[in-house]
Amino acid sequence: MANPIRRMHFLFILVLTIFANFNDGQRIGSSLRPLHYDLVLLPIISGSSPRLCGHVFIDLEPTTSTNVVTFHGVDITLLDVSVEPVLGVRNETTTNFSDDRFLQLEDLCFSGLFVSVSRVFQRIQDDPERQQFSIILKQSLKKGKRYRIGLLYMANVRDESKGFYRINYKTNDDSCCHEGWFGGTQMQVTEARKVLPCLDEPGFKSTFDIIVGHNKAMSALANMPEMATVPMVNTRDWMWTSFSRTPLMPTYLLAMFVTDYQHLEQVYQVGDRTVKLRYWGRPEQLPHFKHIMEVTPKMLHYMETYVNQPFSLPKLDFITAPIDLHFEAMENWGLILFRDDKLYHNEETDSEDDRFYRTQIMAHELAHQFFGNLVTCDWWSDIWFNEGFSSFLEVDIINHAMPNETFRPEAAQLKGIRNAMKFEEKHVKPLTVVRQVETADEADRMFDAISYSKGNGLLLMLRNFVGQETFQIAVATYMERFQFQSVNSQRFMEILDEELHQDREFGRTMNVTKIMNSWTGQPSYPIVRCSKTGDGRIRLSQEPFPMSYNYSSHGKDTRLWWIPLAMTDAKRPDFSHGGTFPRIWLTPDRPTLEIPYFPPLSRHQAAEDAENSWIFINGQSSSYIRVLYDKSNWRLLSKQLMINHTVIPKVSRAQLIDDAFTLAVAGLLEYETVLDLIEYLTLVNDEFVRSTSQFHLQWMKERSRHNESLYQLFGEYTRRFKYEKMDKGESDEYHNLIRLDAFDPLDGIDCHNWSDGVCVDQVLRLFRAQMTGTITPGEKRAMFENLERNWCVVIRHAGKEEWEWAWRATLRDLSSTQRIKILSAMTCTPHRGQLKQLLARVFSPTIDQNPHETFKTIEKMAENPVARSMVLNFIKNNWESLERHFKRSGDTLKLLASAAKHLSNAEDLDEMFQLIFELQNKDNKLDHSVTEGILDGIRSNIRWAEKNLDEVYSVLAARVITRRTDKSFTSPYVNTI
């Protein structure tokens, strides 16, 4: 028998440890189970004293007998408490708007009158660090019984988009004053606790009855349809609007708005079931809802069919907010919120890329109505499943609603996945997909590229290796089994295991949960090496991508993954969905494998095929990996691109080249091989892939700026690329050519002066025609299609007159998207005086520049070598002012990180180290992971330059100096153009 004293000591230490861990976080525990909220809100959003008065009844069930009731609450003043037992389930009832509850709120909010009548509690204990307060009752609540807690309180109406916020805005173009008012909520991630006392965690799902007070000139909106609107008893011109009861949902999906907006309406109907769709905006926005109203019903229908579940609510509202949201949209159930210009599309001024991006946002939010709303993650550590699934489904949803848009969705998906890889490559500390989350700040940080884009890539990989049919069956089962519940992603993996083990031969031994845990529980991703060994055989192996940090404390990185590998080759190229199905697996138990690849019809034939045929692994980003081939295979791939690049699809070409550049930065591939791979871009205008190459070339160029001859060499090298538009070949949906009578005004034919892929003479002529009003509709459309790029070239090459015309354009009544494009283009100026003018407008008393425009403009300005030191000094000298301007904590530091990523010498490192030291002395809340990342990024840039600049110079010089003079070789593909 164990020593009882030692056992008691162990238990005591265990209890202390658990209690300490619990206290360090902000989770509320499971001692209470919320069942229903009956909420009345009276927001006063106009005038100089905004305030929020509220009363909420919370029906709950204690899981243990207690006299302590704890709720989340931030900046909430609790005025009165009531407790009563609840007998049975409370059904939705007709509200008596003249009872004491409503009169009490009127008196409190309009007259400041309040009389406490409560005698049920001893004291209220506030815990600001944990964002909670506890009510110590005089009598205990019994386990298993139901109680109704009534709370009268006051809270803040904020000027930033957290909790309940307000904004005043110009009602029309001619108004001199801000006259319109808009009030609304943003509850995600942990902001509901700023609006009402609640159990503010995604694992707690409850129903909600909501009543909102508002001026009669405004409309009130909430998650569910309006039931009744009646005048207040004692307050003239004010109304109460009640809404029907919600289904079970977490607090972060709760939404309420008061606005003087107008709306357009349509009815979505499937059989006898109808859903009212309403699109809310200012009067001038309504004509531009045409596109989104065309695609939304189609996308909603696709989602219902895909998950085999109807949309659960009788209505779905879409509304824009005239405030600088720090996100693009929010999936509130039945009431989706968008950044001001992300819902409507102006055909005259917006580009096709703008149209696609807005459609993509809508697709994401509609997917969330099922993934996140109908079935919710039970804690923020698993948010990747909600966000990853909604990102993953964007491609299929858009393809259904816009069947002609087959390339943009795939390109956007590739870009997102590759951005997630870059995010992981540069991050100082390891970040897994599923992480420990205990505080509101930690929950907020979960909404990053890993949750959205790596989650997207992992789900794409998962669907590829289980098969589309099995995957969709599992989705439907998951939705049916867990609707209106909060669960974690393991439940979905278990369903897939159930499905696979039924009748799939390979599935009987497959463990999806185990496979996916190797991806969600480890940081970064693997590199797969592929080399030919002779006789038609290949060797495959895996290794972790080399990170900037040492993941293993013992110095040896032992991370291994379950990797499904799709492969194709020159003799049987297959990049279809079928071609993404894995032919082989690398596993933790078998990380290296040698297999026969080419069919051995004869030993001589197999060897010949292996010698002359390329192999392509991971086509269409079928797995979340990068691939490192042997020299022979890189050479064969380069040859294929020179002969006929279209054999390999665009997305896979871009992926191949992104892999090559990234592996070269990591020291795993020679730059000679990389530049061989993109040599074909001197023969054909492959715009999407060229943009990928130029991104990496620009990265290299910026890190060589202290070597003047090499810096100039980069410009000469990229001028060798083919920029002229072509009439035949692959269809190019990524950049739609805007033609007038079969003529593209920016085709670049016979152009001798190129900049950023634009013919300088052509774009200057069109810009000046725009200035004088002589531009044709087709020419104007061509300029708007790539406004930022086109205007950037103009600003870089034109004079003062063009600059002043562009400046005046930024002062007009534009959408934020349009203004950001113009301001970003203006950062291309080589003149320091003009750059100072852009920086000065941030705090100009006559220009109301919103924080999003400021961030995007300064971030873009940092890419201009002339402006870089100015940007860093501006951030340093205006740190406190920028913190107030951005409002959102951490944005100024993110801007500094963005500006510092181009620094690449020891002097830059010393100066940044000193700046960060000074900032940390002023602000001890600076995110150390970001500051460490800034310094580590500069060190990495220095190491790369020391190691690679000589090699890069010799490789570039060889290509520039020995320009192609052998006319005997011409790409057969080029002859067809």
XYZ file of C-alpha atoms in Angstrom, residues 397-856:
460
model
C -19.143 27.378 -53.746
C -17.849 29.974 -56.216
C -17.500 27.442 -59.017
C -21.165 26.569 -58.521
C -22.383 30.180 -58.462
C -19.976 31.487 -61.127
C -19.094 28.528 -63.388
C -17.015 30.727 -65.700
C -14.686 31.600 -62.808
C -12.698 28.362 -62.816
C -9.217 29.746 -62.243
C -9.490 32.607 -59.743
C -10.794 30.371 -56.904
C -7.980 27.844 -57.398
C -5.413 30.639 -57.612
C -6.749 32.210 -54.417
C -6.636 28.858 -52.634
C -3.025 28.257 -53.706
C -2.043 31.765 -52.627
C -3.645 31.272 -49.217
C -1.985 27.900 -48.623
C 1.419 29.215 -49.700
C 1.006 32.283 -47.469
C 0.368 29.956 -44.538
C 3.618 28.136 -45.335
C 5.500 31.437 -45.444
C 3.878 32.435 -42.135
C 5.204 29.233 -40.571
C 8.653 29.571 -42.152
C 9.279 32.999 -40.659
C 7.620 32.540 -37.263
C 10.115 32.639 -34.412
C 8.227 30.256 -32.148
C 6.554 27.022 -33.237
C 2.788 27.245 -33.742
C 0.666 24.163 -34.083
C -2.787 24.145 -35.664
C -4.411 23.127 -32.368
C -2.969 25.202 -29.527
C -3.570 25.791 -25.850
C -5.870 28.771 -25.293
C -6.703 30.132 -21.855
C -7.132 33.901 -22.268
C -9.018 36.291 -24.540
C -5.756 37.483 -26.110
C -4.714 33.909 -26.863
C -8.124 33.237 -28.404
C -7.808 36.335 -30.592
C -4.378 35.213 -31.831
C -5.866 31.937 -33.069
C -7.385 33.780 -36.050
C -4.237 33.662 -38.147
C -2.953 32.213 -41.414
C -2.541 28.806 -39.797
C -6.205 28.488 -38.800
C -7.550 29.866 -42.093
C -5.107 28.831 -44.798
C -3.202 25.892 -43.358
C -6.575 24.568 -42.222
C -7.746 24.983 -45.824
C -4.716 23.081 -47.128
C -5.085 20.246 -44.614
C -8.753 19.744 -45.474
C -7.920 19.772 -49.199
C -5.322 17.080 -48.531
C -7.806 15.118 -46.414
C -10.444 15.158 -49.146
C -7.872 14.103 -51.724
C -6.782 11.003 -49.833
C -10.183 9.783 -48.615
C -11.956 10.618 -51.881
C -14.576 13.274 -52.606
C -17.585 11.011 -52.162
C -16.480 9.640 -48.792
C -15.558 13.120 -47.631
C -18.972 14.567 -48.470
C -20.806 11.666 -46.851
C -18.813 12.328 -43.682
C -19.695 16.042 -43.831
C -23.412 15.239 -44.063
C -23.157 12.757 -41.180
C -21.234 15.277 -39.070
C -23.888 17.952 -39.624
C -26.774 15.598 -38.909
C -25.207 14.126 -35.804
C -23.942 17.319 -34.172
C -26.264 20.087 -35.371
C -26.899 22.750 -32.686
C -24.005 21.345 -30.635
C -20.433 22.368 -29.837
C -17.849 19.667 -30.597
C -14.218 19.421 -31.655
C -12.675 18.394 -34.962
C -11.850 14.905 -33.680
C -15.534 14.013 -34.080
C -15.284 14.610 -37.832
C -12.159 12.463 -38.102
C -13.915 9.681 -36.200
C -16.846 9.814 -38.638
C -14.427 9.521 -41.545
C -12.850 6.503 -39.888
C -16.302 4.933 -39.502
C -17.085 5.542 -43.166
C -13.750 4.305 -44.467
C -13.763 1.149 -42.412
C -17.087 0.009 -43.854
C -16.231 -0.992 -47.381
C -12.989 0.605 -48.543
C -10.176 -1.910 -48.935
C -7.454 0.559 -48.091
C -9.621 2.207 -45.450
C -9.775 -0.830 -43.197
C -6.286 -0.099 -41.929
C -6.444 3.689 -42.234
C -6.687 5.828 -39.111
C -7.699 9.340 -40.180
C -7.525 10.646 -36.622
C -3.936 9.489 -36.266
C -2.978 10.842 -39.690
C -4.458 14.286 -39.098
C -3.062 14.553 -35.571
C 0.410 14.418 -37.115
C -0.493 17.626 -38.981
C -2.504 19.531 -36.350
C -0.248 18.674 -33.407
C 3.128 19.582 -34.959
C 4.347 22.945 -36.271
C 5.459 23.659 -39.830
C 5.386 21.084 -42.629
C 7.577 18.468 -44.343
C 9.792 18.607 -47.407
C 9.561 15.503 -49.582
C 12.734 14.589 -51.457
C 12.411 12.727 -54.731
C 15.385 11.266 -56.599
C 15.755 8.712 -59.351
C 17.908 5.701 -58.464
C 18.076 3.931 -61.847
C 16.144 1.120 -63.506
C 12.933 3.139 -63.351
C 12.971 3.418 -59.552
C 12.665 6.484 -57.335
C 13.549 7.173 -53.717
C 11.184 9.263 -51.590
C 11.921 10.643 -48.135
C 10.575 13.265 -45.749
C 12.220 15.810 -43.480
C 10.941 18.870 -41.597
C 11.305 22.249 -43.262
C 14.328 23.938 -41.621
C 12.923 26.476 -39.204
C 14.401 29.642 -37.760
C 14.038 28.087 -34.303
C 15.361 24.805 -32.934
C 12.243 22.716 -32.381
C 14.014 19.910 -30.526
C 15.779 20.660 -27.275
C 18.313 17.944 -28.162
C 19.269 19.585 -31.442
C 17.821 16.856 -33.685
C 14.459 17.530 -35.277
C 12.523 14.254 -35.189
C 9.153 15.455 -36.478
C 7.548 13.104 -39.007
C 4.166 13.141 -40.746
C 1.736 10.857 -42.498
C 2.111 12.154 -46.070
C -0.142 11.118 -48.969
C 1.727 11.593 -52.252
C 0.028 12.146 -55.586
C 2.345 11.743 -58.566
C 2.212 12.166 -62.300
C 4.815 12.229 -65.067
C 5.616 13.357 -68.591
C 4.284 10.195 -70.225
C 0.903 10.280 -68.460
C 0.373 13.826 -67.161
C -2.735 13.923 -64.958
C -3.481 17.007 -62.858
C -7.219 16.350 -62.567
C -9.040 15.573 -59.310
C -8.291 11.932 -59.981
C -4.627 12.785 -60.330
C -4.524 14.216 -56.814
C -5.378 10.829 -55.243
C -2.283 9.487 -53.443
C -0.293 6.723 -55.086
C 1.990 6.189 -52.121
C 2.357 7.208 -48.449
C 5.329 8.268 -46.373
C 4.704 7.621 -42.685
C 6.490 8.179 -39.366
C 7.325 4.464 -39.347
C 8.439 4.516 -42.990
C 9.822 8.010 -43.697
C 12.000 6.795 -46.578
C 10.845 4.585 -49.407
C 12.235 3.293 -52.698
C 9.701 2.145 -55.278
C 9.532 1.186 -58.961
C 7.874 4.067 -60.753
C 8.144 3.606 -64.524
C 6.516 0.380 -65.828
C 9.350 -2.086 -66.527
C 8.288 -3.229 -70.018
C 11.945 -3.889 -70.422
C 14.930 -2.924 -68.356
C 16.236 -0.741 -71.169
C 12.839 0.933 -71.667
C 12.401 1.644 -67.944
C 15.832 3.249 -67.744
C 15.149 5.341 -70.871
C 11.776 6.515 -69.517
C 13.325 7.418 -66.194
C 16.072 9.379 -67.907
C 13.819 11.360 -70.259
C 10.552 11.762 -68.312
C 9.921 14.217 -65.531
C 7.992 13.315 -62.392
C 5.667 15.816 -60.716
C 4.690 15.242 -57.083
C 1.905 17.081 -55.271
C 0.094 18.469 -58.313
C -2.527 21.137 -57.536
C -1.185 21.339 -53.932
C -2.793 18.015 -53.116
C -0.771 17.803 -49.856
C 0.591 20.465 -47.517
C 4.238 19.936 -48.495
C 7.064 21.237 -50.629
C 8.948 18.927 -52.999
C 12.705 18.830 -53.594
C 13.683 16.911 -56.747
C 17.118 15.809 -57.910
C 18.959 17.875 -60.506
C 17.896 15.632 -63.357
C 14.190 16.067 -62.658
C 14.484 19.851 -62.224
C 16.215 19.948 -65.618
C 13.440 17.920 -67.275
C 10.748 20.130 -65.753
C 12.539 23.237 -66.991
C 12.724 21.722 -70.465
C 8.997 20.943 -70.407
C 8.178 24.532 -69.518
C 10.329 25.767 -72.407
C 8.720 23.394 -74.912
C 5.084 23.654 -73.810
C 4.381 25.081 -70.386
C 0.627 24.383 -70.609
C 1.135 20.641 -70.064
C 1.470 21.596 -66.391
C -1.540 23.691 -65.222
C -1.061 27.248 -63.984
C -1.635 26.508 -60.320
C 0.867 23.647 -60.383
C 3.391 25.768 -62.324
C 3.150 28.525 -59.729
C 3.408 25.968 -56.930
C 6.499 24.414 -58.551
C 8.275 27.752 -58.866
C 7.273 28.868 -55.368
C 8.741 25.617 -54.040
C 11.981 26.140 -55.947
C 12.578 29.707 -54.711
C 11.671 28.800 -51.121
C 13.973 25.771 -51.102
C 16.785 27.924 -52.464
C 16.294 30.439 -49.625
C 16.531 27.514 -47.206
C 19.850 26.507 -48.782
C 18.506 23.286 -50.286
C 18.579 24.228 -53.982
C 20.964 26.161 -56.215
C 19.765 29.417 -57.753
C 21.054 28.248 -61.131
C 18.335 25.565 -61.067
C 15.661 28.048 -59.989
C 16.411 30.505 -62.781
C 16.513 27.672 -65.324
C 12.977 26.885 -64.252
C 11.656 30.382 -65.014
C 13.633 30.908 -68.216
C 10.506 30.077 -70.220
C 9.001 33.365 -69.023
C 11.271 35.114 -71.543
C 9.313 33.359 -74.323
C 5.685 33.529 -73.192
C 3.542 35.881 -71.139
C 2.521 33.589 -68.289
C 1.226 36.397 -66.094
C 0.081 34.480 -63.024
C 3.278 32.451 -62.767
C 5.407 35.481 -63.613
C 3.857 37.333 -60.667
C 4.908 34.448 -58.399
C 8.453 34.611 -59.764
C 8.629 38.379 -59.457
C 7.527 38.220 -55.829
C 10.558 36.079 -55.030
C 12.921 38.050 -57.287
C 11.838 41.253 -55.563
C 12.530 39.610 -52.190
C 16.052 38.802 -53.361
C 16.533 42.237 -54.910
C 15.613 44.060 -51.687
C 18.182 42.060 -49.756
C 20.868 43.004 -52.251
C 20.196 46.764 -52.235
C 23.561 47.448 -50.538
C 25.269 45.911 -53.574
C 24.523 48.526 -56.224
C 25.702 46.520 -59.238
C 23.658 43.475 -58.255
C 20.649 45.649 -57.463
C 20.750 47.087 -60.979
C 21.301 43.637 -62.448
C 17.954 42.442 -61.080
C 16.123 45.142 -63.031
C 17.926 44.250 -66.234
C 17.195 40.564 -65.718
C 13.424 40.941 -65.218
C 13.171 43.104 -68.343
C 13.872 39.910 -70.298
C 10.435 38.550 -69.383
C 7.642 38.508 -71.952
C 4.970 41.073 -71.103
C 2.982 41.536 -74.309
C -0.585 40.213 -74.241
C -1.238 37.219 -76.459
C -4.350 36.400 -78.433
C -4.109 32.610 -78.265
C -3.025 29.935 -75.857
C -4.401 29.397 -72.362
C -7.498 31.299 -71.355
C -6.512 33.871 -68.755
C -9.244 34.341 -66.190
C -6.868 35.627 -63.550
C -6.496 38.964 -65.287
C -9.421 39.456 -67.643
C -8.359 41.428 -70.690
C -10.705 44.328 -71.216
C -11.079 44.763 -74.937
C -12.867 47.307 -77.072
C -13.600 46.123 -80.608
C -11.071 43.291 -80.103
C -8.407 45.839 -79.075
C -6.711 45.855 -75.687
C -5.488 49.399 -74.932
C -2.761 48.019 -72.663
C -1.607 45.074 -74.782
C 2.029 46.291 -74.889
C 2.513 45.365 -78.545
C 5.690 46.981 -79.950
C 6.419 48.515 -76.533
C 10.057 49.273 -75.663
C 9.614 50.782 -72.189
C 8.215 48.383 -69.588
C 7.681 48.841 -65.852
C 5.983 46.276 -63.571
C 4.649 44.465 -66.616
C 3.013 47.634 -67.969
C 3.915 49.557 -71.084
C 4.876 52.982 -69.701
C 3.975 54.983 -72.813
C 0.540 53.353 -73.110
C -0.433 53.777 -69.477
C 0.761 57.406 -69.382
C -1.334 58.199 -72.432
C -4.456 56.665 -70.868
C -3.892 58.358 -67.517
C -3.575 61.757 -69.155
C -6.699 61.062 -71.198
C -8.434 60.324 -67.905
C -7.231 63.657 -66.526
C -8.653 65.555 -69.506
C -11.867 63.547 -69.739
C -11.066 62.214 -73.231
C -10.652 58.578 -72.193
C -12.992 56.071 -73.831
C -15.113 53.641 -71.763
C -12.960 50.693 -72.825
C -9.748 52.505 -71.960
C -11.160 53.578 -68.601
C -12.138 50.003 -67.834
C -8.638 48.791 -68.697
C -7.141 51.338 -66.300
C -9.464 50.315 -63.458
C -8.809 46.591 -63.928
C -5.339 46.976 -62.465
C -5.666 50.412 -60.943
C -2.911 50.143 -58.332
C -0.339 48.711 -60.730
C -1.212 51.101 -63.564
C -1.244 54.238 -61.404
C 1.979 53.134 -59.694
C 3.752 53.150 -63.071
C 2.275 56.575 -63.843
C 3.372 58.063 -60.507
C 6.852 56.601 -60.890
C 7.390 57.996 -64.403
C 5.203 61.123 -64.617
C 5.496 64.570 -63.082
C 3.937 66.970 -60.608
C 0.727 67.484 -62.595
C -0.160 63.784 -62.550
C 0.697 63.575 -58.818
C -1.599 66.454 -57.925
C -4.443 64.976 -59.980
C -4.041 61.642 -58.167
C -3.936 63.451 -54.805
C -7.203 65.212 -55.548
C -8.705 61.839 -56.476
C -7.995 60.540 -52.948
C -10.027 63.395 -51.486
C -13.180 62.489 -53.409
C -16.007 60.376 -52.035
C -14.522 56.951 -52.832
C -14.913 53.511 -51.381
C -12.138 52.570 -48.984
C -10.943 49.927 -51.461
C -10.563 52.499 -54.246
C -8.797 55.005 -52.004
C -6.355 52.366 -50.729
C -5.489 51.388 -54.309
C -4.739 54.999 -55.236
C -2.769 55.746 -52.069
C -0.790 52.516 -52.507
C 0.014 53.502 -56.098
C 1.176 56.924 -54.941
C 3.772 55.315 -52.647
C 5.692 54.397 -55.834
C 6.918 57.971 -56.217
C 10.696 58.419 -56.143
C 10.335 61.930 -54.680
C 10.832 62.320 -50.924
C 8.681 65.444 -50.746
C 5.684 63.575 -52.131
C 6.309 60.661 -49.745
C 6.310 63.111 -46.826
C 2.983 64.443 -48.082
C 1.512 60.936 -47.866
C 2.781 60.446 -44.323
C 1.534 63.876 -43.218
C -2.050 63.095 -44.254
C -2.298 60.429 -41.509
C -2.753 63.102 -38.833
C -4.041 65.912 -41.052
C -6.936 67.774 -39.384
C -8.604 68.263 -42.774
C -8.401 64.644 -43.980
C -10.374 61.926 -42.223
C -8.145 58.946 -43.023
C -9.307 55.722 -41.466
C -6.825 53.367 -39.763
C -7.147 50.653 -42.410
C -6.122 53.115 -45.131
C -3.200 54.280 -42.994
C -1.929 50.764 -42.357
C -2.155 49.684 -46.002
